[in-house]
PDB file of C-alpha atoms in Angstrom:
ATOM      1  CA  MET A   1       4.887   0.272 -10.964  1.00 53.00           C
ATOM      2  CA  ASN A   2       4.542   3.334 -13.198  1.00 57.00           C
ATOM      3  CA  LYS A   3       4.713   1.412 -16.475  1.00 81.00           C
ATOM      4  CA  LEU A   4       2.257  -1.327 -15.498  1.00 86.00           C
ATOM      5  CA  LYS A   5      -1.300  -1.455 -16.765  1.00 88.00           C
ATOM      6  CA  SER A   6      -4.147  -1.058 -14.287  1.00 88.00           C
ATOM      7  CA  LEU A   7      -4.930  -4.790 -14.190  1.00 91.00           C
ATOM      8  CA  GLN A   8      -1.245  -5.591 -13.656  1.00 92.00           C
ATOM      9  CA  LYS A   9      -1.049  -3.075 -10.795  1.00 91.00           C
ATOM     10  CA  ASP A  10      -4.047  -4.748  -9.168  1.00 92.00           C
ATOM     11  CA  LYS A  11      -2.381  -8.150  -9.473  1.00 93.00           C
ATOM     12  CA  VAL A  12       0.866  -6.793  -8.012  1.00 91.00           C
ATOM     13  CA  GLY A  13      -1.079  -5.415  -5.039  1.00 90.00           C
ATOM     14  CA  GLN A  14      -2.947  -8.686  -4.527  1.00 92.00           C
ATOM     15  CA  PHE A  15       0.283 -10.698  -4.785  1.00 90.00           C
ATOM     16  CA  MET A  16       2.001  -8.403  -2.235  1.00 86.00           C
ATOM     17  CA  ILE A  17      -0.864  -8.677   0.243  1.00 85.00           C
ATOM     18  CA  PHE A  18      -1.266 -12.440  -0.126  1.00 85.00           C
ATOM     19  CA  THR A  19       2.456 -13.282  -0.001  1.00 83.00           C
ATOM     20  CA  GLN A  20       3.592 -10.363   2.199  1.00 78.00           C
ATOM     21  CA  SER A  21       6.329  -9.762  -0.373  1.00 79.00           C
ATOM     22  CA  SER A  22       7.815  -6.642  -1.920  1.00 79.00           C
ATOM     23  CA  GLU A  23       6.635  -4.925  -5.085  1.00 83.00           C
ATOM     24  CA  LYS A  24       9.846  -5.982  -6.851  1.00 81.00           C
ATOM     25  CA  THR A  25       9.229  -9.642  -5.959  1.00 85.00           C
ATOM     26  CA  ALA A  26       5.582  -9.408  -7.029  1.00 88.00           C
ATOM     27  CA  VAL A  27       6.415  -7.920 -10.430  1.00 89.00           C
ATOM     28  CA  SER A  28       9.169 -10.489 -10.946  1.00 87.00           C
ATOM     29  CA  TYR A  29       6.999 -13.521 -10.153  1.00 90.00           C
ATOM     30  CA  LEU A  30       3.973 -12.233 -12.049  1.00 93.00           C
ATOM     31  CA  SER A  31       5.930 -11.321 -15.183  1.00 91.00           C
ATOM     32  CA  GLN A  32       7.686 -14.718 -15.136  1.00 89.00           C
ATOM     33  CA  ASN A  33       4.300 -16.435 -14.893  1.00 92.00           C
ATOM     34  CA  ASP A  34       2.453 -14.575 -17.653  1.00 95.00           C
ATOM     35  CA  TRP A  35       0.633 -12.363 -15.091  1.00 96.00           C
ATOM     36  CA  LYS A  36      -1.339 -15.343 -13.778  1.00 96.00           C
ATOM     37  CA  LEU A  37      -1.806 -14.576 -10.097  1.00 95.00           C
ATOM     38  CA  ASP A  38      -2.539 -18.139  -8.976  1.00 94.00           C
ATOM     39  CA  VAL A  39       0.471 -19.610 -10.817  1.00 94.00           C
ATOM     40  CA  ALA A  40       2.787 -16.847  -9.576  1.00 92.00           C
ATOM     41  CA  THR A  41       1.748 -17.303  -5.931  1.00 92.00           C
ATOM     42  CA  ASP A  42       2.120 -21.088  -6.203  1.00 91.00           C
ATOM     43  CA  ASN A  43       5.642 -20.655  -7.576  1.00 88.00           C
ATOM     44  CA  PHE A  44       6.455 -18.156  -4.830  1.00 86.00           C
ATOM     45  CA  PHE A  45       5.413 -20.516  -2.051  1.00 84.00           C
ATOM     46  CA  GLN A  46       7.193 -23.459  -3.688  1.00 85.00           C
ATOM     47  CA  ASN A  47      10.480 -21.539  -3.501  1.00 78.00           C
ATOM     48  CA  SER A  48      10.649 -21.915   0.279  1.00 61.00           C
ATOM     49  CA  GLU A  49      13.927 -20.091   0.968  1.00 67.00           C
ATOM     50  CA  LEU A  50      12.855 -16.908  -0.800  1.00 66.00           C
ATOM     51  CA  CYS A  51       9.355 -17.327   0.596  1.00 64.00           C
ATOM     52  CA  ILE A  52      10.652 -17.383   4.189  1.00 62.00           C
ATOM     53  CA  GLN A  53      12.874 -14.339   3.574  1.00 62.00           C
ATOM     54  CA  GLU A  54       9.966 -12.368   2.129  1.00 66.00           C
ATOM     55  CA  ILE A  55       7.553 -13.372   4.899  1.00 63.00           C
ATOM     56  CA  VAL A  56      10.048 -12.293   7.583  1.00 56.00           C
ATOM     57  CA  LYS A  57      10.656  -9.026   5.728  1.00 61.00           C
ATOM     58  CA  GLY A  58       6.890  -8.557   5.298  1.00 62.00           C
ATOM     59  CA  SER A  59       6.232  -9.096   8.993  1.00 59.00           C
ATOM     60  CA  LEU A  60       8.838  -6.462   9.848  1.00 50.00           C
ATOM     61  CA  GLU A  61       7.237  -4.025   7.392  1.00 73.00           C
ATOM     62  CA  ARG A  62       3.831  -4.891   8.853  1.00 77.00           C
ATOM     63  CA  LYS A  63       5.108  -3.928  12.317  1.00 83.00           C
ATOM     64  CA  LYS A  64       6.271  -0.575  10.943  1.00 87.00           C
ATOM     65  CA  LEU A  65       2.878  -0.086   9.282  1.00 88.00           C
ATOM     66  CA  GLU A  66       1.127  -0.911  12.560  1.00 89.00           C
ATOM     67  CA  GLN A  67       3.263   1.744  14.275  1.00 93.00           C
ATOM     68  CA  VAL A  68       2.325   4.325  11.649  1.00 94.00           C
ATOM     69  CA  TYR A  69      -1.344   3.324  11.916  1.00 93.00           C
ATOM     70  CA  ASN A  70      -1.244   3.564  15.730  1.00 94.00           C
ATOM     71  CA  ARG A  71      -0.033   7.165  15.487  1.00 95.00           C
ATOM     72  CA  TYR A  72      -3.281   8.157  13.764  1.00 94.00           C
ATOM     73  CA  LYS A  73      -5.893   5.680  14.988  1.00 94.00           C
ATOM     74  CA  ASP A  74      -9.052   6.890  16.675  1.00 92.00           C
ATOM     75  CA  PRO A  75      -8.703   6.446  20.458  1.00 90.00           C
ATOM     76  CA  GLN A  76     -12.388   5.427  20.670  1.00 87.00           C
ATOM     77  CA  GLY A  77     -12.454   3.232  17.553  1.00 73.00           C
ATOM     78  CA  GLU A  78      -9.639   0.686  17.564  1.00 74.00           C
ATOM     79  CA  ASN A  79     -10.055  -0.273  13.906  1.00 89.00           C
ATOM     80  CA  LYS A  80     -10.187   3.102  12.200  1.00 92.00           C
ATOM     81  CA  ILE A  81      -8.519   6.436  11.725  1.00 92.00           C
ATOM     82  CA  GLY A  82     -11.083   9.168  12.289  1.00 90.00           C
ATOM     83  CA  ILE A  83     -11.201  12.841  11.369  1.00 90.00           C
ATOM     84  CA  ASP A  84      -8.609  13.923  13.971  1.00 93.00           C
ATOM     85  CA  GLY A  85      -6.214  11.201  12.858  1.00 93.00           C
ATOM     86  CA  ILE A  86      -6.680  12.152   9.217  1.00 92.00           C
ATOM     87  CA  GLN A  87      -5.950  15.781  10.081  1.00 94.00           C
ATOM     88  CA  GLN A  88      -2.723  14.735  11.848  1.00 96.00           C
ATOM     89  CA  PHE A  89      -1.858  12.411   8.933  1.00 94.00           C
ATOM     90  CA  CYS A  90      -2.284  15.309   6.479  1.00 94.00           C
ATOM     91  CA  ASP A  91      -0.298  17.646   8.731  1.00 96.00           C
ATOM     92  CA  ASP A  92       2.551  15.123   8.894  1.00 96.00           C
ATOM     93  CA  LEU A  93       2.489  14.861   5.096  1.00 95.00           C
ATOM     94  CA  ALA A  94       2.385  18.683   4.862  1.00 94.00           C
ATOM     95  CA  LEU A  95      -0.872  18.465   2.883  1.00 93.00           C
ATOM     96  CA  ASP A  96      -4.090  20.446   3.081  1.00 91.00           C
ATOM     97  CA  THR A  97      -6.972  18.055   3.788  1.00 87.00           C
ATOM     98  CA  ALA A  98      -8.795  19.472   0.741  1.00 88.00           C
ATOM     99  CA  SER A  99      -5.868  18.970  -1.647  1.00 89.00           C
ATOM    100  CA  ILE A 100      -5.970  16.700  -4.665  1.00 88.00           C
ATOM    101  CA  SER A 101      -3.065  14.735  -3.150  1.00 88.00           C
ATOM    102  CA  VAL A 102      -5.263  13.605  -0.253  1.00 88.00           C
ATOM    103  CA  LEU A 103      -7.897  12.426  -2.728  1.00 87.00           C
ATOM    104  CA  ILE A 104      -5.232  10.538  -4.689  1.00 85.00           C
ATOM    105  CA  ILE A 105      -4.045   8.790  -1.513  1.00 86.00           C
ATOM    106  CA  ALA A 106      -7.630   7.917  -0.542  1.00 86.00           C
ATOM    107  CA  TRP A 107      -8.328   6.531  -4.025  1.00 83.00           C
ATOM    108  CA  THR A 108      -5.043   4.606  -4.096  1.00 78.00           C
ATOM    109  CA  VAL A 109      -5.751   2.844  -0.787  1.00 78.00           C
ATOM    110  CA  ARG A 110      -9.369   2.210  -1.848  1.00 76.00           C
ATOM    111  CA  LYS A 111     -10.869   4.124   1.072  1.00 75.00           C
ATOM    112  CA  ALA A 112     -14.562   3.255   1.319  1.00 75.00           C
ATOM    113  CA  THR A 113     -15.874   5.761   3.880  1.00 78.00           C
ATOM    114  CA  GLN A 114     -15.434   9.523   3.744  1.00 79.00           C
ATOM    115  CA  CYS A 115     -13.379  11.097   6.565  1.00 80.00           C
ATOM    116  CA  GLU A 116     -11.972   7.815   7.879  1.00 86.00           C
ATOM    117  CA  PHE A 117      -9.620   4.972   7.028  1.00 88.00           C
ATOM    118  CA  SER A 118     -10.260   1.473   8.283  1.00 90.00           C
ATOM    119  CA  LYS A 119      -7.196  -0.215   9.730  1.00 90.00           C
ATOM    120  CA  GLN A 120      -7.223  -2.740   6.873  1.00 86.00           C
ATOM    121  CA  GLU A 121      -7.502  -0.045   4.175  1.00 88.00           C
ATOM    122  CA  PHE A 122      -4.663   1.959   5.677  1.00 89.00           C
ATOM    123  CA  ILE A 123      -2.233  -0.914   6.221  1.00 85.00           C
ATOM    124  CA  ASP A 124      -2.988  -2.729   2.946  1.00 81.00           C
ATOM    125  CA  GLY A 125      -2.898   0.524   0.986  1.00 83.00           C
ATOM    126  CA  MET A 126       0.404   1.626   2.472  1.00 84.00           C
ATOM    127  CA  ALA A 127       1.857  -1.841   1.823  1.00 79.00           C
ATOM    128  CA  GLU A 128       0.648  -1.766  -1.773  1.00 76.00           C
ATOM    129  CA  LEU A 129       2.318   1.609  -2.217  1.00 79.00           C
ATOM    130  CA  GLY A 130       5.515   0.197  -0.705  1.00 77.00           C
ATOM    131  CA  CYS A 131       5.424   2.784   2.081  1.00 83.00           C
ATOM    132  CA  ASP A 132       6.072   1.827   5.685  1.00 85.00           C
ATOM    133  CA  SER A 133       6.633   5.402   6.863  1.00 90.00           C
ATOM    134  CA  ILE A 134       5.226   8.879   6.348  1.00 92.00           C
ATOM    135  CA  GLU A 135       8.513   9.908   4.733  1.00 91.00           C
ATOM    136  CA  LYS A 136       8.197   7.181   2.093  1.00 88.00           C
ATOM    137  CA  LEU A 137       4.578   8.126   1.411  1.00 90.00           C
ATOM    138  CA  ARG A 138       5.528  11.798   1.095  1.00 91.00           C
ATOM    139  CA  ALA A 139       8.139  10.788  -1.503  1.00 89.00           C
ATOM    140  CA  GLN A 140       5.504   8.764  -3.427  1.00 86.00           C
ATOM    141  CA  ILE A 141       2.986  11.608  -3.741  1.00 89.00           C
ATOM    142  CA  PRO A 142       4.631  13.301  -6.764  1.00 88.00           C
ATOM    143  CA  LYS A 143       4.794   9.918  -8.525  1.00 84.00           C
ATOM    144  CA  MET A 144       1.101   9.275  -7.817  1.00 82.00           C
ATOM    145  CA  GLN A 145       0.218  12.744  -9.124  1.00 82.00           C
ATOM    146  CA  GLN A 146       2.234  12.106 -12.289  1.00 82.00           C
ATOM    147  CA  GLU A 147       0.536   8.719 -12.854  1.00 77.00           C
ATOM    148  CA  LEU A 148      -2.819  10.479 -12.670  1.00 76.00           C
ATOM    149  CA  LYS A 149      -1.755  12.985 -15.334  1.00 77.00           C
ATOM    150  CA  GLU A 150      -0.376  10.372 -17.742  1.00 70.00           C
ATOM    151  CA  PRO A 151      -2.861   8.972 -20.255  1.00 62.00           C
ATOM    152  CA  GLY A 152      -3.460   5.217 -20.502  1.00 56.00           C
TER     153      GLY A 152
END
């Protein structure tokens, strides 16, 4: 997704969330359909065999994301990751909570409230990044940092 424009990245993320498909599938369908989100999703769902494969794959990834989320969720607040969970999340990523990398992750997943992630933000953001594990997210961090440095 490095070479995509901001609007295209947004459409890829929306396509992935709506269809529960991979980034590769999203880029393929959107580019084939002139980056028209509604046309691309219609074509995706009309291709039932691929659609079923992607939905099954997406549900498996969703289960992995739920497992990652459950590791960090607030024991008192079922639908959020609080300060302790964020600290553990950062520790697992080997990041200081005050580092620029944490801010990049928060911005990328569109975190709305300081010092917490809602369940929806966390799962949708991780899915949009194509990360269903901490290891995959850790591998994405240098790419996200580079994207921030590149103009345009």
